[in-house]
mmCIF file of N, CA, C and O in Angstrom:
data_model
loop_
_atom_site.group_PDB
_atom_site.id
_atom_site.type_symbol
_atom_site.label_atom_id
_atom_site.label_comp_id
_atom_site.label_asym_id
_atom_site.label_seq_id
_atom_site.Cartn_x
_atom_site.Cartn_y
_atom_site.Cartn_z
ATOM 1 N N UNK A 1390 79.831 35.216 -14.741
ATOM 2 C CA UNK A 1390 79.040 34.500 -15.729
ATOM 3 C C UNK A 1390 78.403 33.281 -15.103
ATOM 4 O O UNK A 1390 77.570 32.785 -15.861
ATOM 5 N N UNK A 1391 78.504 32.810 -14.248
ATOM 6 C CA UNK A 1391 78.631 31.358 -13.705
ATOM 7 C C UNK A 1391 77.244 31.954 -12.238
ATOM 8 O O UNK A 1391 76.366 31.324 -11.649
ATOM 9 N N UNK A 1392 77.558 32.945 -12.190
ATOM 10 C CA UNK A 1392 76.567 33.350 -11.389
ATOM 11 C C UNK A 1392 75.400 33.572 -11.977
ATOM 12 O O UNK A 1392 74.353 33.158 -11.479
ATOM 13 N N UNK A 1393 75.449 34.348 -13.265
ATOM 14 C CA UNK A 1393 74.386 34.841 -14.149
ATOM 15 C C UNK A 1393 73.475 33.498 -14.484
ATOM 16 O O UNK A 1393 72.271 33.690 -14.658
ATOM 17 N N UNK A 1394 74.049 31.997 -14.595
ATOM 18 C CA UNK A 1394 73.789 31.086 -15.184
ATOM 19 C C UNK A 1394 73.321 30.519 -14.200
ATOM 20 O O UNK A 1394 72.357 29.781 -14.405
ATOM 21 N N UNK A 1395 73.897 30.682 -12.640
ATOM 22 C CA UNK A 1395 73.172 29.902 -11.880
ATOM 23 C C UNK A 1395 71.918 30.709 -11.499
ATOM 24 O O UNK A 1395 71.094 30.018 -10.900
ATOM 25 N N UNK A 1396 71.580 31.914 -11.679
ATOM 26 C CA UNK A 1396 70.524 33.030 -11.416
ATOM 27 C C UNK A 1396 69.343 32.226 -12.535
ATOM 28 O O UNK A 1396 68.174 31.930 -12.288
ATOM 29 N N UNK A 1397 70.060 32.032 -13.707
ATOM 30 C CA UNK A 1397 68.901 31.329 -14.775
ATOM 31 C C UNK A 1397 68.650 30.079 -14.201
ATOM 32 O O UNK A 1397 67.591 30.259 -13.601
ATOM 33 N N UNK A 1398 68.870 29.337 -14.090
ATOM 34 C CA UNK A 1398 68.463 27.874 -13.403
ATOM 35 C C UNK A 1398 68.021 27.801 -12.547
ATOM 36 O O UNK A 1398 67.337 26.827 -12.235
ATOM 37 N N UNK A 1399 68.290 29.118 -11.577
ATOM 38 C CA UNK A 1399 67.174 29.393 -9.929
ATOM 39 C C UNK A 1399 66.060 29.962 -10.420
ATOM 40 O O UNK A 1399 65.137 29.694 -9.650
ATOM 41 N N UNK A 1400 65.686 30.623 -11.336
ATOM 42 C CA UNK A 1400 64.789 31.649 -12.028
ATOM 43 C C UNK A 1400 63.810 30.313 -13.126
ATOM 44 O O UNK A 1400 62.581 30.241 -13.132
ATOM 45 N N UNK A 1401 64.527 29.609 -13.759
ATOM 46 C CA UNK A 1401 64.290 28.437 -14.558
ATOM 47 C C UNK A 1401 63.311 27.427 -13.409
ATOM 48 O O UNK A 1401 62.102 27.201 -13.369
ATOM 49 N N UNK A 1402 64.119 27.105 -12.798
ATOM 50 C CA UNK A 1402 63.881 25.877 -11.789
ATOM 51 C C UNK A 1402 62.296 26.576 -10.835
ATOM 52 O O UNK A 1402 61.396 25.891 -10.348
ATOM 53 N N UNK A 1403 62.428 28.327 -10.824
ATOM 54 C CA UNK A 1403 61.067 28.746 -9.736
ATOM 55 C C UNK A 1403 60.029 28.533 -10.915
ATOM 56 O O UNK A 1403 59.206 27.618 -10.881
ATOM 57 N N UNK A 1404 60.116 29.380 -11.892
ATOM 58 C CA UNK A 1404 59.542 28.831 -13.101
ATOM 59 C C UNK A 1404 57.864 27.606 -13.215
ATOM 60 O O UNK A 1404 56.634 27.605 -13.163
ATOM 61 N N UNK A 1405 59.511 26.442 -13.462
ATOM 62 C CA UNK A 1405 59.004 24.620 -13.137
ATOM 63 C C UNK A 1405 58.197 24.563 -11.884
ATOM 64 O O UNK A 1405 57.570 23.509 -11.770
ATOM 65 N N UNK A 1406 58.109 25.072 -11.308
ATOM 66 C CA UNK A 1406 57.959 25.301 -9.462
ATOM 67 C C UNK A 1406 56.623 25.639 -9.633
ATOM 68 O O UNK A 1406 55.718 24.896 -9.251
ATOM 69 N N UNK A 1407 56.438 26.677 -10.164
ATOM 70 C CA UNK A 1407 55.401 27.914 -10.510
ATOM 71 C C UNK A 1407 54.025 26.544 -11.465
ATOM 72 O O UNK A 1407 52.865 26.206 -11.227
ATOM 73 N N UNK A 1408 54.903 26.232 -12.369
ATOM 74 C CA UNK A 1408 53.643 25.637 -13.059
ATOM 75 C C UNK A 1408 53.305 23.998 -12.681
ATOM 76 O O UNK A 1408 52.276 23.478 -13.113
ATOM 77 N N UNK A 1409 54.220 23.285 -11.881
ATOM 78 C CA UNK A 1409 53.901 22.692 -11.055
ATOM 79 C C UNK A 1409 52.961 22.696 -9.854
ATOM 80 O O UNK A 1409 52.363 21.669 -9.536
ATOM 81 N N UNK A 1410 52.805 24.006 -9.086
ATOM 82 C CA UNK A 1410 52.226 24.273 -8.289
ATOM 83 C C UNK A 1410 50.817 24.156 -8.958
ATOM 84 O O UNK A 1410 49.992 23.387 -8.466
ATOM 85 N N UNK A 1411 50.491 24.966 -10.169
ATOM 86 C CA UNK A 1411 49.313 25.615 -10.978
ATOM 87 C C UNK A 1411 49.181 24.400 -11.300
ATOM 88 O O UNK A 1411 48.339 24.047 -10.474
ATOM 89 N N UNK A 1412 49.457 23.329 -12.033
ATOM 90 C CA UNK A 1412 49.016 21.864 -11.974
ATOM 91 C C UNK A 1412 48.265 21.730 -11.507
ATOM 92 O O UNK A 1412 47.078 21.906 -11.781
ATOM 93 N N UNK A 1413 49.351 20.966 -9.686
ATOM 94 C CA UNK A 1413 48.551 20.717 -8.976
ATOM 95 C C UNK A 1413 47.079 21.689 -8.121
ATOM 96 O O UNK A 1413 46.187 21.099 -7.512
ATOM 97 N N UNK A 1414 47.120 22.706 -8.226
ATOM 98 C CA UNK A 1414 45.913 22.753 -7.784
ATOM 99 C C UNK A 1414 45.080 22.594 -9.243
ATOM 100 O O UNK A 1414 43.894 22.705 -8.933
ATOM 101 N N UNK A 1415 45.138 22.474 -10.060
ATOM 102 C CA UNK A 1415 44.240 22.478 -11.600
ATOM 103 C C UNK A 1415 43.624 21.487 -11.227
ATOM 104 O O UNK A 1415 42.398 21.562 -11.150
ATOM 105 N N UNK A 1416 44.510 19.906 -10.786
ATOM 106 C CA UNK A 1416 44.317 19.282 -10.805
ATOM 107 C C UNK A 1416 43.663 18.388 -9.575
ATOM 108 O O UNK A 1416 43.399 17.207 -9.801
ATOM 109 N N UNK A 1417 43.351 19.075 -8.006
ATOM 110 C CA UNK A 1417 43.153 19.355 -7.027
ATOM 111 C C UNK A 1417 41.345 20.270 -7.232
ATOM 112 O O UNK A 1417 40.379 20.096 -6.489
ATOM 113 N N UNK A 1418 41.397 21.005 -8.205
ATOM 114 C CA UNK A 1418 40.200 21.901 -8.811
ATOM 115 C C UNK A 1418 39.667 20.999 -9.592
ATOM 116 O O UNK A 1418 38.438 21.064 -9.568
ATOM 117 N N UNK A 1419 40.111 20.135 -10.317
ATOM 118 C CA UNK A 1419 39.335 19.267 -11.102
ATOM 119 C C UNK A 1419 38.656 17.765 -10.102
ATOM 120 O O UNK A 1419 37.564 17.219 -10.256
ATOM 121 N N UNK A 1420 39.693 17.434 -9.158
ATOM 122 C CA UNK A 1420 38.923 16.586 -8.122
ATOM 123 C C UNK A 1420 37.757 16.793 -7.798
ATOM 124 O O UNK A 1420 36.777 16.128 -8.134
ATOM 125 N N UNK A 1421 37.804 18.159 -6.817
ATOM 126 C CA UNK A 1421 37.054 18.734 -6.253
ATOM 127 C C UNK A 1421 35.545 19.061 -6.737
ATOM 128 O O UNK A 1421 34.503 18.891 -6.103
ATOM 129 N N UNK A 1422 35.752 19.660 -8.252
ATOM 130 C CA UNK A 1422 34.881 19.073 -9.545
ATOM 131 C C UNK A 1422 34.210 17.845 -9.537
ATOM 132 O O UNK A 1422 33.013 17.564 -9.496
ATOM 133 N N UNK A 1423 35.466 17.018 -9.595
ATOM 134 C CA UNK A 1423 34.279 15.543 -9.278
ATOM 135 C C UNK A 1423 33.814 15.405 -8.985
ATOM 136 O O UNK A 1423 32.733 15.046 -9.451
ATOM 137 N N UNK A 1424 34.116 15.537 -7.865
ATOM 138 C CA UNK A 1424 33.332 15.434 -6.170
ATOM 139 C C UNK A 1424 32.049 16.056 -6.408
ATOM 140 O O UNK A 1424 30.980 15.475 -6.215
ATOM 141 N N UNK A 1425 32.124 16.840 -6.685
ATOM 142 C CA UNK A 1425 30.773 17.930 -6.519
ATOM 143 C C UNK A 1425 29.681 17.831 -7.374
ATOM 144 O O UNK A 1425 28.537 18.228 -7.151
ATOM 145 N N UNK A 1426 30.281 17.052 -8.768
ATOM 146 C CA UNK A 1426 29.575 16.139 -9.900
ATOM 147 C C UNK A 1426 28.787 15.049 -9.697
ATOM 148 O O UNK A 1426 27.785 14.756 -10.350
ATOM 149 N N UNK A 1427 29.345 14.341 -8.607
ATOM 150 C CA UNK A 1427 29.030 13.134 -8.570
ATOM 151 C C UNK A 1427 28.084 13.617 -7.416
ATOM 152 O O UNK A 1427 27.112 12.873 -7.546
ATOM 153 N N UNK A 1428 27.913 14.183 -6.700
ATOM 154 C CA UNK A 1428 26.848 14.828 -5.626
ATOM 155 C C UNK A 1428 25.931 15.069 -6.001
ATOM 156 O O UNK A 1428 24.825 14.772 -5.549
ATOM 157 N N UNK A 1429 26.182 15.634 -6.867
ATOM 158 C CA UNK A 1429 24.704 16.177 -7.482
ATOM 159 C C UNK A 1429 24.258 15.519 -8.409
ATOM 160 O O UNK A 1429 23.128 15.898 -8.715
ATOM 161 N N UNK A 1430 24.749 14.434 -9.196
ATOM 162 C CA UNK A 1430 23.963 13.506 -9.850
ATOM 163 C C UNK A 1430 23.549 12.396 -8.749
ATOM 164 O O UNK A 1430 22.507 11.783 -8.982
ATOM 165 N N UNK A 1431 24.212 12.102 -7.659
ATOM 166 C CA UNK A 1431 23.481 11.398 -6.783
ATOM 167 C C UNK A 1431 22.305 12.264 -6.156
ATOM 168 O O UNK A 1431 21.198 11.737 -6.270
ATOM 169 N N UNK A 1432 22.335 13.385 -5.572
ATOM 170 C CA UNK A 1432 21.286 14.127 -5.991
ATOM 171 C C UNK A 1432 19.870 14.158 -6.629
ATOM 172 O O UNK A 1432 18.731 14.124 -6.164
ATOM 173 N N UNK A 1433 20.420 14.239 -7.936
ATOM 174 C CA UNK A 1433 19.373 14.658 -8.915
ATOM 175 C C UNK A 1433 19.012 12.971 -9.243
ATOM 176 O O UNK A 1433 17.972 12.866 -9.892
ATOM 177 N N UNK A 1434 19.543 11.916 -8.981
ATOM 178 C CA UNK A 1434 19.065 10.516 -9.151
ATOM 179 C C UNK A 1434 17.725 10.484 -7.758
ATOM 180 O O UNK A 1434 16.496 10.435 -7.806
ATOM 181 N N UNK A 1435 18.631 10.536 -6.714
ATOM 182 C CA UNK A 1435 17.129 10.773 -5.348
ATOM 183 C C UNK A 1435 15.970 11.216 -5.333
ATOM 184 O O UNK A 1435 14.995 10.939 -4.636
ATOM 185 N N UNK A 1436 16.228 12.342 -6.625
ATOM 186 C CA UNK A 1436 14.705 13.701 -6.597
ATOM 187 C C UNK A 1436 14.154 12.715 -8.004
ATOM 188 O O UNK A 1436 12.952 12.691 -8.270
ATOM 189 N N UNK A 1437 14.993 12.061 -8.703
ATOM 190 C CA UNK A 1437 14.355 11.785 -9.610
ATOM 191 C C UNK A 1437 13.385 10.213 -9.016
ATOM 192 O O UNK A 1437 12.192 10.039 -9.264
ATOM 193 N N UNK A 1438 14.138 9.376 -8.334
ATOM 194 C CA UNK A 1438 13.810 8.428 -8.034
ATOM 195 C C UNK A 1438 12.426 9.029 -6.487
ATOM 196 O O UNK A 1438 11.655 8.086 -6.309
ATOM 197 N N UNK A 1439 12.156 9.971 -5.742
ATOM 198 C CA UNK A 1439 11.349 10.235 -4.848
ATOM 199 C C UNK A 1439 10.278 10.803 -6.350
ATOM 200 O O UNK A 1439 9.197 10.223 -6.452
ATOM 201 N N UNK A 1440 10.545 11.662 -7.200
ATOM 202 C CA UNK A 1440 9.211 12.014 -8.418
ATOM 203 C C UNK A 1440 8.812 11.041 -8.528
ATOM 204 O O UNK A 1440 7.637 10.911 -8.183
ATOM 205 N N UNK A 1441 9.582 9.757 -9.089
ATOM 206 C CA UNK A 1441 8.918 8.478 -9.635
ATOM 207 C C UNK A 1441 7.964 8.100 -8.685
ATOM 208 O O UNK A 1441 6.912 7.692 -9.177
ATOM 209 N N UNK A 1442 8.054 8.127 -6.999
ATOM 210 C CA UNK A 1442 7.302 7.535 -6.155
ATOM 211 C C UNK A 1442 6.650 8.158 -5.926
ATOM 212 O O UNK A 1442 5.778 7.336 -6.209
ATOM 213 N N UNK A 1443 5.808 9.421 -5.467
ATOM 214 C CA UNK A 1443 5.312 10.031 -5.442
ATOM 215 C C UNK A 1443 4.538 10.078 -6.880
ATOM 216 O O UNK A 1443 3.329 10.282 -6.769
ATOM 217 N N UNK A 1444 4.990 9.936 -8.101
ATOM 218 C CA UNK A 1444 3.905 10.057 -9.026
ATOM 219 C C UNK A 1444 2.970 8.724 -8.778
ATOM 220 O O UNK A 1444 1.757 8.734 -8.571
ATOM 221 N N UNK A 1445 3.858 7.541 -8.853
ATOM 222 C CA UNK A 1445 3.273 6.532 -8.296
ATOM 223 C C UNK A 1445 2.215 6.360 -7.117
ATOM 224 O O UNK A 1445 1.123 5.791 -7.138
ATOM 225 N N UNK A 1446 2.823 6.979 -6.151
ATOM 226 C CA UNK A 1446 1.640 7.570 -4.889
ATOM 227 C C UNK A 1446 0.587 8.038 -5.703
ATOM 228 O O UNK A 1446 -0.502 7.521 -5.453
ATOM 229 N N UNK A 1447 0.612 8.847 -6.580
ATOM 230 C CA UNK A 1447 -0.485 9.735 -6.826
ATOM 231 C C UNK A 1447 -1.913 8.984 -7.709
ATOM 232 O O UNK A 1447 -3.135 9.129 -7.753
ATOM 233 N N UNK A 1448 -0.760 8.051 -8.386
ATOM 234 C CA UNK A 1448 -1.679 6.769 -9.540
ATOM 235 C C UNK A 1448 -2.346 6.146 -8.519
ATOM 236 O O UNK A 1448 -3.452 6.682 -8.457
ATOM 237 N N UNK A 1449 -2.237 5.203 -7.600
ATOM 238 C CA UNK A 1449 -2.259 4.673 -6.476
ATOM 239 C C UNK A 1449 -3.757 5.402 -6.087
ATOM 240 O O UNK A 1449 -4.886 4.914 -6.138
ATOM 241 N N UNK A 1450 -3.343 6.667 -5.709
ATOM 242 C CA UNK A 1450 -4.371 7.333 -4.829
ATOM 243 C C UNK A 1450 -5.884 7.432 -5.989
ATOM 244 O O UNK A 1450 -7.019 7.032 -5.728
ATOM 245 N N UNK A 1451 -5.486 7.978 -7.051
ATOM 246 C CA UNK A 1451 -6.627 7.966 -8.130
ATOM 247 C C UNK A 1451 -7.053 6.664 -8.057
ATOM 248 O O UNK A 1451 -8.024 6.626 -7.301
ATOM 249 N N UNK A 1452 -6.719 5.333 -8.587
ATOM 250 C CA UNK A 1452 -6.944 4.189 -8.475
ATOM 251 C C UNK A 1452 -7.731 3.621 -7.132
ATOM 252 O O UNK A 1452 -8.666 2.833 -6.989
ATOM 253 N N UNK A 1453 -7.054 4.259 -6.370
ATOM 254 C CA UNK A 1453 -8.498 3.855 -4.716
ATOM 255 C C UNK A 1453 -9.270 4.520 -4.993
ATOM 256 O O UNK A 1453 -10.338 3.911 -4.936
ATOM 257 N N UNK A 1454 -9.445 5.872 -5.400
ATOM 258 C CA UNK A 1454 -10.924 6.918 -5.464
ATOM 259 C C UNK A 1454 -11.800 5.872 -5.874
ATOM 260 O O UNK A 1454 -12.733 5.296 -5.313
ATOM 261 N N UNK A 1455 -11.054 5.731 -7.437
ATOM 262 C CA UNK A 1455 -12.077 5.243 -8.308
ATOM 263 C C UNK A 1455 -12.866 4.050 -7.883
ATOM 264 O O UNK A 1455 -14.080 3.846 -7.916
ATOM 265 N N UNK A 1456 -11.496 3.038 -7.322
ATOM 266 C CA UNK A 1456 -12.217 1.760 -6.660
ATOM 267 C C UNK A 1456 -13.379 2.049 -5.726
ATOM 268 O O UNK A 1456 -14.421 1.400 -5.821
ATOM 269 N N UNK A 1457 -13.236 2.919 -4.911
ATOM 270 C CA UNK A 1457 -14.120 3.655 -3.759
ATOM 271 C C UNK A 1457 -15.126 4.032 -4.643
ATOM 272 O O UNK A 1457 -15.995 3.573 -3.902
ATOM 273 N N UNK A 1458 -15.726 4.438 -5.517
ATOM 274 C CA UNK A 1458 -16.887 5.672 -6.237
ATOM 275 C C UNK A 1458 -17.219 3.806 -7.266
ATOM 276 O O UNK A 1458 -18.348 3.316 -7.252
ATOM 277 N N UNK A 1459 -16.493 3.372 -7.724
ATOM 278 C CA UNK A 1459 -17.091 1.767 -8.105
ATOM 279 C C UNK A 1459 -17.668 1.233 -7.373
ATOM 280 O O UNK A 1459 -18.727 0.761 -7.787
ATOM 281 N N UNK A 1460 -17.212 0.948 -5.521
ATOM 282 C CA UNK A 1460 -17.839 0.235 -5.203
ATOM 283 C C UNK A 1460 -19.268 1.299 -4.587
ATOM 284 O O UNK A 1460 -20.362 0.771 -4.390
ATOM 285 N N UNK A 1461 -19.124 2.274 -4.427
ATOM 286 C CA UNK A 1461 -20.159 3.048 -4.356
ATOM 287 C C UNK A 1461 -21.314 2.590 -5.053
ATOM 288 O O UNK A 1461 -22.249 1.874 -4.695
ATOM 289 N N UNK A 1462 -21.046 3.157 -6.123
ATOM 290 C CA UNK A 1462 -21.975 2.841 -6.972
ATOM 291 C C UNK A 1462 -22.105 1.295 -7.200
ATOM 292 O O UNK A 1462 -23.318 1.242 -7.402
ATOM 293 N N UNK A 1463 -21.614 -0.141 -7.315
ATOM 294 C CA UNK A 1463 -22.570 -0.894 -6.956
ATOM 295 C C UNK A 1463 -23.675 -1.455 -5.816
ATOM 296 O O UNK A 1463 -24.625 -2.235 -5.866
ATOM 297 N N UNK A 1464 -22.903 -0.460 -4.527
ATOM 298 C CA UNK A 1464 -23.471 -0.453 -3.134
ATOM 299 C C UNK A 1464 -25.113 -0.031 -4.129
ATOM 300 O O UNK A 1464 -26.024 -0.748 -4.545
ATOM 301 N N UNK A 1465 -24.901 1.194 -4.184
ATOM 302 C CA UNK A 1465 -26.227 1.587 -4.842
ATOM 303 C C UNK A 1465 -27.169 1.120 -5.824
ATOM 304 O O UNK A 1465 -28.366 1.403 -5.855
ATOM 305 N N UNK A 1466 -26.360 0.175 -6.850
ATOM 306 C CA UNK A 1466 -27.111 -0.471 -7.772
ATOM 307 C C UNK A 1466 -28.077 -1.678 -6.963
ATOM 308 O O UNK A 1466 -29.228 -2.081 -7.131
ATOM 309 N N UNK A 1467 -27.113 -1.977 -6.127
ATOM 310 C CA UNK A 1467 -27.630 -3.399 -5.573
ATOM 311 C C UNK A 1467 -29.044 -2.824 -4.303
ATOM 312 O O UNK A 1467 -29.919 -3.401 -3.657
ATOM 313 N N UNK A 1468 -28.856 -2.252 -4.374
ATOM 314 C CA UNK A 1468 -29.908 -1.291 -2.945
ATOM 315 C C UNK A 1468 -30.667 -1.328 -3.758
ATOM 316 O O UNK A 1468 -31.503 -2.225 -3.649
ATOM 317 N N UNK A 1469 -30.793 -0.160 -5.273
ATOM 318 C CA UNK A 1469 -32.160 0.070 -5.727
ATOM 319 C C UNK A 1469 -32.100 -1.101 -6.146
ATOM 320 O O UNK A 1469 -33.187 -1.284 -5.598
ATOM 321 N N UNK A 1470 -31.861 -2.151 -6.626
ATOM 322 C CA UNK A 1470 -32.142 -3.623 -7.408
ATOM 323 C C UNK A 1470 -32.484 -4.346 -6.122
ATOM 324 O O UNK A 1470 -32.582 -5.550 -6.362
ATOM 325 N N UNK A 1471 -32.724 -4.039 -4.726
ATOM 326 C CA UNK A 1471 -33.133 -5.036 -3.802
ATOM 327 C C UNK A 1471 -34.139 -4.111 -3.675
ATOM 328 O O UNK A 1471 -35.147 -4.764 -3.948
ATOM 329 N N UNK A 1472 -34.633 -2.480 -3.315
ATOM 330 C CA UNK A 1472 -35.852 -2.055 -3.675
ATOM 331 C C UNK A 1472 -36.749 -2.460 -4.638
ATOM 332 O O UNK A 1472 -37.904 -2.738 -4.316
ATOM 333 N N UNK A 1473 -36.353 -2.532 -5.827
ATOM 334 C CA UNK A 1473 -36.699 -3.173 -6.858
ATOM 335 C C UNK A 1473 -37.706 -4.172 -6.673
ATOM 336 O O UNK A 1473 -38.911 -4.052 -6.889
ATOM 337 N N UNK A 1474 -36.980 -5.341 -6.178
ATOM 338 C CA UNK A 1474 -37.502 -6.222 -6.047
ATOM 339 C C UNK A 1474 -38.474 -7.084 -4.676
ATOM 340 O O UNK A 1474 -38.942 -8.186 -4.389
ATOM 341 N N UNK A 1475 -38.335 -5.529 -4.097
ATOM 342 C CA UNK A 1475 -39.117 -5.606 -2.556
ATOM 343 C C UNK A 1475 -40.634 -5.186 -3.016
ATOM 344 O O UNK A 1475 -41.670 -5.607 -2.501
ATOM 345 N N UNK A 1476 -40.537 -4.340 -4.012
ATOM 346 C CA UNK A 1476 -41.657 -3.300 -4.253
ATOM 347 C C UNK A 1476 -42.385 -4.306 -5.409
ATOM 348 O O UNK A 1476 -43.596 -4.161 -5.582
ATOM 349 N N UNK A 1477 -41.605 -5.394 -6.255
ATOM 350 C CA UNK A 1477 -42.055 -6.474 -6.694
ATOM 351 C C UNK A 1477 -43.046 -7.316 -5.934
ATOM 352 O O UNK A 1477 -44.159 -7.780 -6.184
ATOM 353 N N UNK A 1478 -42.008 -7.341 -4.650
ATOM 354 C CA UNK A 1478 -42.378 -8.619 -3.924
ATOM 355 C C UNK A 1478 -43.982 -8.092 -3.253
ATOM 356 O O UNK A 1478 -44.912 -8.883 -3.101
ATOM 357 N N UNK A 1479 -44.061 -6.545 -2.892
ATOM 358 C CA UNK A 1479 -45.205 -6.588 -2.247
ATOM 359 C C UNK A 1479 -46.247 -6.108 -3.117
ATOM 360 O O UNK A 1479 -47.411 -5.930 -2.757
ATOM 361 N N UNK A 1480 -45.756 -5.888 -4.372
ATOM 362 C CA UNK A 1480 -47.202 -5.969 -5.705
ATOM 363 C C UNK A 1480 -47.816 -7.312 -5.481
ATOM 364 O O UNK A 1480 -48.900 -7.349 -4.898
ATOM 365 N N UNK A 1481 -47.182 -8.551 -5.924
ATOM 366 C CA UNK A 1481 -47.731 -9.552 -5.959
ATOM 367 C C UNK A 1481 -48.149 -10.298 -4.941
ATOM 368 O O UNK A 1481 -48.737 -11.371 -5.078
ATOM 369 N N UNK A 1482 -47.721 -9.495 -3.321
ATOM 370 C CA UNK A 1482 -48.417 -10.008 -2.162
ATOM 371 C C UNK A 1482 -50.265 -9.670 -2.086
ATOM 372 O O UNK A 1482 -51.311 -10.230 -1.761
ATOM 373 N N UNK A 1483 -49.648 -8.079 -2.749
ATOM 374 C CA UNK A 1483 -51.336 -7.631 -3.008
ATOM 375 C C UNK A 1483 -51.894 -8.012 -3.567
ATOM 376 O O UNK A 1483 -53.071 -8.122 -3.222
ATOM 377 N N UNK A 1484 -51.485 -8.469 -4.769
ATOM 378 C CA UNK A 1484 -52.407 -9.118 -6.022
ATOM 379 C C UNK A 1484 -52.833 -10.351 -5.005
ATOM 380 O O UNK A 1484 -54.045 -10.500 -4.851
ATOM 381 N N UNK A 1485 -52.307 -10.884 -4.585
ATOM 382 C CA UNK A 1485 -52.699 -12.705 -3.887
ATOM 383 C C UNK A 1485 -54.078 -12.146 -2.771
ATOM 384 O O UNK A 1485 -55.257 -12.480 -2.655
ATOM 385 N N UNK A 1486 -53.266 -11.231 -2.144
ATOM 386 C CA UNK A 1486 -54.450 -10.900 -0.769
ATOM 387 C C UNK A 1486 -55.401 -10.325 -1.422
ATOM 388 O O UNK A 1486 -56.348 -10.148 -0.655
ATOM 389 N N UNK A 1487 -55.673 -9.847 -2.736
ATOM 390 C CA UNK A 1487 -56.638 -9.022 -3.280
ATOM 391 C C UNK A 1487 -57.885 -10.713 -3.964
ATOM 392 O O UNK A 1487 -59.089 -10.956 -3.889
ATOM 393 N N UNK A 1488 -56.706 -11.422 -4.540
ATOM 394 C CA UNK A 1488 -57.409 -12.225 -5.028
ATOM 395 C C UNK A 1488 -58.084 -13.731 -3.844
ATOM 396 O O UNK A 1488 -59.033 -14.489 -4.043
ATOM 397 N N UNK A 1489 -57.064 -13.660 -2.609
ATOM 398 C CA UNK A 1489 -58.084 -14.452 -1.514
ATOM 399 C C UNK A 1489 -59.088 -13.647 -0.935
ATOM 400 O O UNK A 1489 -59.677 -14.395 -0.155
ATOM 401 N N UNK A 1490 -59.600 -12.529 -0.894
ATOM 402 C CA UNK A 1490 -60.117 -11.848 -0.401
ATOM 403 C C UNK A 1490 -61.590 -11.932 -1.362
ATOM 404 O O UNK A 1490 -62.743 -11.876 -0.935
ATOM 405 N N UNK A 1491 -61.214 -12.056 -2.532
ATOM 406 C CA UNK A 1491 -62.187 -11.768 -3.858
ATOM 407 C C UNK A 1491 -62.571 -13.461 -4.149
ATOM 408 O O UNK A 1491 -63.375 -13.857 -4.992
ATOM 409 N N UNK A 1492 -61.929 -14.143 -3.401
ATOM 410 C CA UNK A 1492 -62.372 -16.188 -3.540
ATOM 411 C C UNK A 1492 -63.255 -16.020 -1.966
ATOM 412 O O UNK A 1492 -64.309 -16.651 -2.046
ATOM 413 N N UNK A 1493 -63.121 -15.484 -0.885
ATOM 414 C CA UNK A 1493 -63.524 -15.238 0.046
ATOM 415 C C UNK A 1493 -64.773 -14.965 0.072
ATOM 416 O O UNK A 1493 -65.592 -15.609 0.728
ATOM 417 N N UNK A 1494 -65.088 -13.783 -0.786
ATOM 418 C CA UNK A 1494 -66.311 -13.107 -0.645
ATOM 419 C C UNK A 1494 -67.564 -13.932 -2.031
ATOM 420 O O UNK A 1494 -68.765 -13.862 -2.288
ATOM 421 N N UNK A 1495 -66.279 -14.693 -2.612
ATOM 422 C CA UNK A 1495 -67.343 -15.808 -3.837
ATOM 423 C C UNK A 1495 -67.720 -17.127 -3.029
ATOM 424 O O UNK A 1495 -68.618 -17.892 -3.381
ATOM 425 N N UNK A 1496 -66.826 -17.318 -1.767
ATOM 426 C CA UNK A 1496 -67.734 -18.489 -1.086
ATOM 427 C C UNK A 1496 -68.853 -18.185 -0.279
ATOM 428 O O UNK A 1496 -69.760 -18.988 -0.062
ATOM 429 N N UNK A 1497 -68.800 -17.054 0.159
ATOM 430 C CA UNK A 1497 -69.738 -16.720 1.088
ATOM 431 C C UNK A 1497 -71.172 -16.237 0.411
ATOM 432 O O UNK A 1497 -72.114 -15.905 1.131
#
């Protein structure tokens, strides 16, 4: 009997053993979990934080076009507005040489 009883307490005790073991790795599996959690939200923080810059790059890049095609186009405004005023300037050179030319021919 004493044998039978110590057979239960060796059988008992592998048991405790058994779900001790299963614990610890549960709990060894749930680390490991962590671990692998926290990776990939550091991760997915990097890809999120390189999108942010890169979208930013991209604002950036539109924003020079535009500055570029602005100053374009006042390059150009200011060109034809100095044509403008070249094609001014040599109307009224003519008008003058038309009109010394026409005081010229009234003195003579």
């Amino acid at each position: 009997a004493k044998l039978k009883k110590d057979k239960d307490v060796v059988e008992h005790a592998e048991k405790i053993l058994r779900v001790s073991q299963g614990n610890t790795q549960t709990e060894s599996s749930i680390v490991i979990t962590d671990k692998i959690l926290e990776e990939a939200v550091e991760d997915l923080e990097a890809l999120v934080k390189n999108q942010a810059v890169e979208e930013e790059r991209d604002v950036l890049e539109q924003l020079k076009k535009q500055l570029e095609v602005t100053q374009e186009e006042r390059e150009t405004a200011a060109a034809a507005a100095a044509a403008a005023a070249a094609e001014k300037d040599k109307e009224e050179l003519e008008e003058l040489v038309e009109e010394q030319q026409q005081q010229q021919q009234q003195t003579q």
